[in-house]
Short mmCIF file of C-alpha atoms in Angstrom, two decimals:
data_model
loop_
_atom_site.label_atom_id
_atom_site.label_comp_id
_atom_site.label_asym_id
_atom_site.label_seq_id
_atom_site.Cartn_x
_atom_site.Cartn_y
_atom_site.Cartn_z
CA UNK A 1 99.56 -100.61 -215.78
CA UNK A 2 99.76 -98.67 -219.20
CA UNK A 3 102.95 -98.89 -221.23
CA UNK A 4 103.48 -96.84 -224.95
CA UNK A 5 106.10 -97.20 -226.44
CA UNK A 6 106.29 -94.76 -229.84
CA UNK A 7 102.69 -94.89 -230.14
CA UNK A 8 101.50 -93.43 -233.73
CA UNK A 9 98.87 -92.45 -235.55
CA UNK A 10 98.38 -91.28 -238.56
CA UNK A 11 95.47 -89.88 -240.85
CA UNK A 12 96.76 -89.96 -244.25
CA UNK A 13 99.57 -87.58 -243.89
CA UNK A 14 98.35 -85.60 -241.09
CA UNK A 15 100.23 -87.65 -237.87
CA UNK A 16 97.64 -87.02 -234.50
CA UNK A 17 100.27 -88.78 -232.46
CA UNK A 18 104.06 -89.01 -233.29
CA UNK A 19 105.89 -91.68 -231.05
CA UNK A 20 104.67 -91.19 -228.09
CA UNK A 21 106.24 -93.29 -225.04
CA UNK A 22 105.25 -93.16 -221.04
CA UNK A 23 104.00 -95.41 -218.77
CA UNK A 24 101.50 -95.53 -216.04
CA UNK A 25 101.60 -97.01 -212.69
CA UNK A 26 99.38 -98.62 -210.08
CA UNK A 27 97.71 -95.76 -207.93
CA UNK A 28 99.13 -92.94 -210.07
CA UNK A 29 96.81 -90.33 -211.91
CA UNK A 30 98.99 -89.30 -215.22
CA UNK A 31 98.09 -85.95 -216.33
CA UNK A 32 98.11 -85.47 -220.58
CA UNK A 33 98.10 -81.49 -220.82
CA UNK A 34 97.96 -79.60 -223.99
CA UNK A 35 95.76 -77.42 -226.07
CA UNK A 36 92.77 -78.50 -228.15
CA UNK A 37 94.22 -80.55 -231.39
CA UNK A 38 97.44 -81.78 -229.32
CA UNK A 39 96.68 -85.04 -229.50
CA UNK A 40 95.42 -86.18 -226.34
CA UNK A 41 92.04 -87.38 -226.89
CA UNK A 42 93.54 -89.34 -229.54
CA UNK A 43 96.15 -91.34 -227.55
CA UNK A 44 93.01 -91.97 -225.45
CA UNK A 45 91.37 -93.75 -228.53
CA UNK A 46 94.41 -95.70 -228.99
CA UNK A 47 94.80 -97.21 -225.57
CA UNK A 48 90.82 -97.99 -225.84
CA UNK A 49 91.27 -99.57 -228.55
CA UNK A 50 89.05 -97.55 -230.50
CA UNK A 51 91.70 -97.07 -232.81
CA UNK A 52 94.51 -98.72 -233.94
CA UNK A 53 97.98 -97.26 -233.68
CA UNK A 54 99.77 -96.94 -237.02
CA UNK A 55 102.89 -97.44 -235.55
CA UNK A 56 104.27 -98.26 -231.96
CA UNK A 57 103.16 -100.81 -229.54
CA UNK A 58 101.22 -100.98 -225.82
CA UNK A 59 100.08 -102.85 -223.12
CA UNK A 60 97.43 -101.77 -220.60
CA UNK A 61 97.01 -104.15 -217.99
CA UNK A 62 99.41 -106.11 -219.06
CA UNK A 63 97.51 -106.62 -222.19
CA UNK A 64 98.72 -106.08 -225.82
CA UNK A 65 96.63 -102.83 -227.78
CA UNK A 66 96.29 -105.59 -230.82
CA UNK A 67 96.89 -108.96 -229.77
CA UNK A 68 94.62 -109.09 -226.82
CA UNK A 69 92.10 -106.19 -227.49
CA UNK A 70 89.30 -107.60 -225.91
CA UNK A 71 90.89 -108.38 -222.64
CA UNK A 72 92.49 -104.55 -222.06
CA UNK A 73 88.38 -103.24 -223.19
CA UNK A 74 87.89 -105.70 -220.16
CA UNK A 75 90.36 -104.10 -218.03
CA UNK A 76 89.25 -100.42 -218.75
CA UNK A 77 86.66 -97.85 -217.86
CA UNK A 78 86.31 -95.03 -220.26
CA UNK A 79 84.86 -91.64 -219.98
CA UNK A 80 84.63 -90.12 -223.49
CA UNK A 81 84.67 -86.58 -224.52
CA UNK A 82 81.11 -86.72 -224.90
CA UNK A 83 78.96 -89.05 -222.15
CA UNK A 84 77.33 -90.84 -224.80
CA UNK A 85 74.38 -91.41 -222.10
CA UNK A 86 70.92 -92.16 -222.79
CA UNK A 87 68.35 -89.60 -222.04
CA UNK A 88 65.07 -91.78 -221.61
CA UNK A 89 67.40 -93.97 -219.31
CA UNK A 90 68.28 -93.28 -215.45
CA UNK A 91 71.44 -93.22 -214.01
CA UNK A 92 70.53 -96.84 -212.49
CA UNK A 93 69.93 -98.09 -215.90
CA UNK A 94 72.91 -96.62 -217.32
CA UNK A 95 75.05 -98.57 -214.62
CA UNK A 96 72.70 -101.64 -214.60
CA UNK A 97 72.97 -101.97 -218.96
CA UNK A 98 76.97 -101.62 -218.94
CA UNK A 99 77.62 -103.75 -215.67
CA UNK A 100 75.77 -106.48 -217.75
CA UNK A 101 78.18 -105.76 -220.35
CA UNK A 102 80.69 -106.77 -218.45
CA UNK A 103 79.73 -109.79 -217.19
CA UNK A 104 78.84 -108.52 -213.23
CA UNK A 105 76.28 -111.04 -211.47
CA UNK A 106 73.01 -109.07 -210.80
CA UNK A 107 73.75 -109.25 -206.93
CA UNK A 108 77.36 -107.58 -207.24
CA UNK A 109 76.11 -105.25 -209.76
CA UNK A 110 73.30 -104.38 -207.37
CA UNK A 111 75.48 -103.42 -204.75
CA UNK A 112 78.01 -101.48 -207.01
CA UNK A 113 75.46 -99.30 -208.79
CA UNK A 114 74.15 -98.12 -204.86
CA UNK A 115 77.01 -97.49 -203.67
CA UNK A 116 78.73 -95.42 -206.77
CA UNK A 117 75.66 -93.15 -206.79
CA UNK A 118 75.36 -92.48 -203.18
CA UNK A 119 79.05 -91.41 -203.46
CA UNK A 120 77.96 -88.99 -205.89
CA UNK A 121 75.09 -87.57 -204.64
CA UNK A 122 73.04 -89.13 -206.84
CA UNK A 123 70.90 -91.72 -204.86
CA UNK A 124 68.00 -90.09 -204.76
CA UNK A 125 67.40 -89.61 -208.75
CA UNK A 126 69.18 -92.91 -209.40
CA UNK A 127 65.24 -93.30 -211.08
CA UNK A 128 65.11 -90.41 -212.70
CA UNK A 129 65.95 -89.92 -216.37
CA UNK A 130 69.18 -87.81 -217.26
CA UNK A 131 67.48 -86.06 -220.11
CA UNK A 132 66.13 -83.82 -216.87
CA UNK A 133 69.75 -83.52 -215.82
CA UNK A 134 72.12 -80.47 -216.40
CA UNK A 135 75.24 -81.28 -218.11
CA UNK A 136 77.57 -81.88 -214.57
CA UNK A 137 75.03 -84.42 -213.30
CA UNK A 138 75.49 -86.42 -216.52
CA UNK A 139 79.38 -86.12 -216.56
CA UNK A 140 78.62 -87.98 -213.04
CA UNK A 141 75.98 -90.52 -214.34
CA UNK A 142 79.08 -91.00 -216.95
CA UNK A 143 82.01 -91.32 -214.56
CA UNK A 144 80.34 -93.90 -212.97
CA UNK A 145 79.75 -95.88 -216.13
CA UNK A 146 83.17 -96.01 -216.40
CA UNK A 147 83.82 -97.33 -212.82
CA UNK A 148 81.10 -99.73 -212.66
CA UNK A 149 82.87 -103.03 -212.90
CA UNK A 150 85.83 -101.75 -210.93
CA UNK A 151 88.35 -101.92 -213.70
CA UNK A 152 91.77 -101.36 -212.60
CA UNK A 153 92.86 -98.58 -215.55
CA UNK A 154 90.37 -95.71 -216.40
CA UNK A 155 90.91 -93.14 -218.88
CA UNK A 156 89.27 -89.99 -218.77
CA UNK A 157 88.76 -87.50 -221.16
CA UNK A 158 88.42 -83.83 -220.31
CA UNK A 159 86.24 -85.17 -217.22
CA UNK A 160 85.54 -81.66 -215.70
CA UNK A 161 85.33 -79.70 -219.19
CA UNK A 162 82.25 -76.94 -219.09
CA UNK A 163 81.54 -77.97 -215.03
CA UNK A 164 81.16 -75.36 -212.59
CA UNK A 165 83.13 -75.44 -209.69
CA UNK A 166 80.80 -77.58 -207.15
CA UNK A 167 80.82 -80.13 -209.97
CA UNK A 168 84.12 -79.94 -210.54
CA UNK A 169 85.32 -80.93 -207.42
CA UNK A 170 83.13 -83.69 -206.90
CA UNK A 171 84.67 -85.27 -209.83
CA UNK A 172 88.14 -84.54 -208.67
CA UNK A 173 87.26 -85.88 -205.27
CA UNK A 174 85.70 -89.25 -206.82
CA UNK A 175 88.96 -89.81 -208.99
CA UNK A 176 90.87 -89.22 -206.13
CA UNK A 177 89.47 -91.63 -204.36
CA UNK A 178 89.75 -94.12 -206.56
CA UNK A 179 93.65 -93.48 -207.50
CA UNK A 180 93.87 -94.24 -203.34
CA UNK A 181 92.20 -97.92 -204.29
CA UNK A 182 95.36 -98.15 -206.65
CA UNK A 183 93.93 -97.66 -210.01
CA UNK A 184 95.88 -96.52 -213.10
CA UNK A 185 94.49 -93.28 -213.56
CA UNK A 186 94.97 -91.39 -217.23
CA UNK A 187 93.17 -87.57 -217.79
CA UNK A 188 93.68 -85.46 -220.92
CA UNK A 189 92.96 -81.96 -219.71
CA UNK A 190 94.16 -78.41 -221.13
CA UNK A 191 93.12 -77.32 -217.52
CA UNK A 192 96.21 -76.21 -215.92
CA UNK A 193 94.62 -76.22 -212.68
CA UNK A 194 92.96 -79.41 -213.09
CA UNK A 195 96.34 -80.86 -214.19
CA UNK A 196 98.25 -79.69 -211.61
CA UNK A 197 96.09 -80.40 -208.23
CA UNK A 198 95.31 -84.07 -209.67
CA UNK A 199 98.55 -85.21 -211.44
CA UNK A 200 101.25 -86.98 -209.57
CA UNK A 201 102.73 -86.64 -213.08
CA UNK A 202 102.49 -84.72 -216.03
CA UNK A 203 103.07 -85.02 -219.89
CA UNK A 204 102.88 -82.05 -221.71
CA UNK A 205 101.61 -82.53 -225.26
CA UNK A 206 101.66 -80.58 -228.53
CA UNK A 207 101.31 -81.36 -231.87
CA UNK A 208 101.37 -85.08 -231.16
CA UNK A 209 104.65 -85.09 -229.59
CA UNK A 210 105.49 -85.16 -225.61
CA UNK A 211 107.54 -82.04 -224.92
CA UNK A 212 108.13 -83.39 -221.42
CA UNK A 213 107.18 -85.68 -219.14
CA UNK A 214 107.57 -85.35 -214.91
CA UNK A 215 106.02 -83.71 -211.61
CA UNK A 216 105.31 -80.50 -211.50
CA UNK A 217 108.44 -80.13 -209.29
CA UNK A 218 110.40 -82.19 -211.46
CA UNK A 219 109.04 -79.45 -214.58
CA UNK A 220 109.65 -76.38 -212.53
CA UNK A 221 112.96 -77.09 -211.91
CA UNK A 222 114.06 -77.96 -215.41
CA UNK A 223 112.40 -74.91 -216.81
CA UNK A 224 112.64 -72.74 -213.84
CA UNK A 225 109.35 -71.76 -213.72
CA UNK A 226 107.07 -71.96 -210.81
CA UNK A 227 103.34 -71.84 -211.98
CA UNK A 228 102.33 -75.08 -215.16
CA UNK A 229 101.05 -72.32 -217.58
CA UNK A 230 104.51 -70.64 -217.71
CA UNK A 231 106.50 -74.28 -218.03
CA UNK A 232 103.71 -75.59 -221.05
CA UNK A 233 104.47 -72.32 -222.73
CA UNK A 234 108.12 -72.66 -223.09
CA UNK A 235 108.20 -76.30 -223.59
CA UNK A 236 105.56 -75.39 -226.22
CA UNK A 237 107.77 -72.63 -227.35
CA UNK A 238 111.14 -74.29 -227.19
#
């Protein structure tokens, strides 16, 4: 469902994401660890077409990054490093506005918008504004944005970053459940915990480049290490 292959970018002469390569399948969740400034939220951009790759090609969806742009936006949900929500607007507003976006029939959408915030928790202030909300009940007002026309990639940035634990584990339950549907699931995270209780696979990220790229078993054994902090510091290191 996602395909890189040597992915670039470059700012000038400062290069955010040197050749990167890895693919993504159906019903997978692909984990993108590494520390703040690796380069993960920018390969993020890339595949969302929010920027284009100096270098490098992709497909998500089966769609090219440049020659079919629109289409992979189409075939995406997105949750940005920051939600980007509206505060004068509810949560069924949010869902309503960007299902309309994408072309969902009013019945459908409807339907969809109910039944993403009950599994939430959020059906009963689905008419309540989320400037009243504290920051984990927007980061779910957000995830569900990027769900809301049942796209069959998502891409998820940091998704749990700042949560406390009850919030945290809603969100880990909800992508969870949606990697069982079969989606394509991506998550930058510097959360080794987070990395390694989600990720069928990881990629460990520094500096723009992939140090490594397996399951945690796979990782463990080539590094003989047992825990992910001990393997991402000597793939760092080495």
């Amino acid at each position: 469902m996602i395909r890189c292959e040597e992915l670039t970018k470059k700012f000038g002469e400062f290069v955010a994401v040197d050749k990167v390569s890895f693919e993504v399948g159906k019903g997978e969740i692909f984990g993108m660890l590494g520390p703040n400034g690796a380069g993960k939220t920018t390969t993020l951009r890339l595949l969302s077409t929010v920027l284009r790759p100096t270098a490098g090609t992709a497909t998500v969806a089966g769609y090219d990054l440049l020659k079919d742009s629109r289409m992979v936006r189409a075939s995406i949900g997105v949750l940005p490093e920051d939600t980007g929500l509206y505060d004068r607007l509810t949560p069924k507003e949010h869902l309503q506005y960007y299902g309309r976006l994408h072309g969902m029939p009013n019945d459908l959408l409807s339907k969809r918008s109910h039944e993403l915030l009950a599994t939430m928790g959020l059906d009963e202030r689905a008419d309540t504004k989320v400037g009243a909300f504290s920051k984990g009940m927007k980061q779910k007002v957000a995830l569900l944005r990027a769900f809301i026309h049942d796209p069959p990639v998502l891409l998820l940035d940091e998704p749990t970053a700042g949560l406390d634990v009850m919030s945290a584990r809603s969100i880990h339950e909800s992508v969870e459940r949606f990697r069982a549907k079969g989606k394509a699931i991506m998550i930058s995270t510097h959360n080794m915990t987070e990395a390694q209780k989600l990720s069928n696979r990881v990629a460990i990220i520094d500096h723009g480049r992939i140090a490594a790229i397996g399951t945690v078993e796979e990782l463990q054994s080539r590094t003989h290490q047992t825990d992910l902090e001990s393997i991402f510091v000597q793939l760092v290191r080495d």
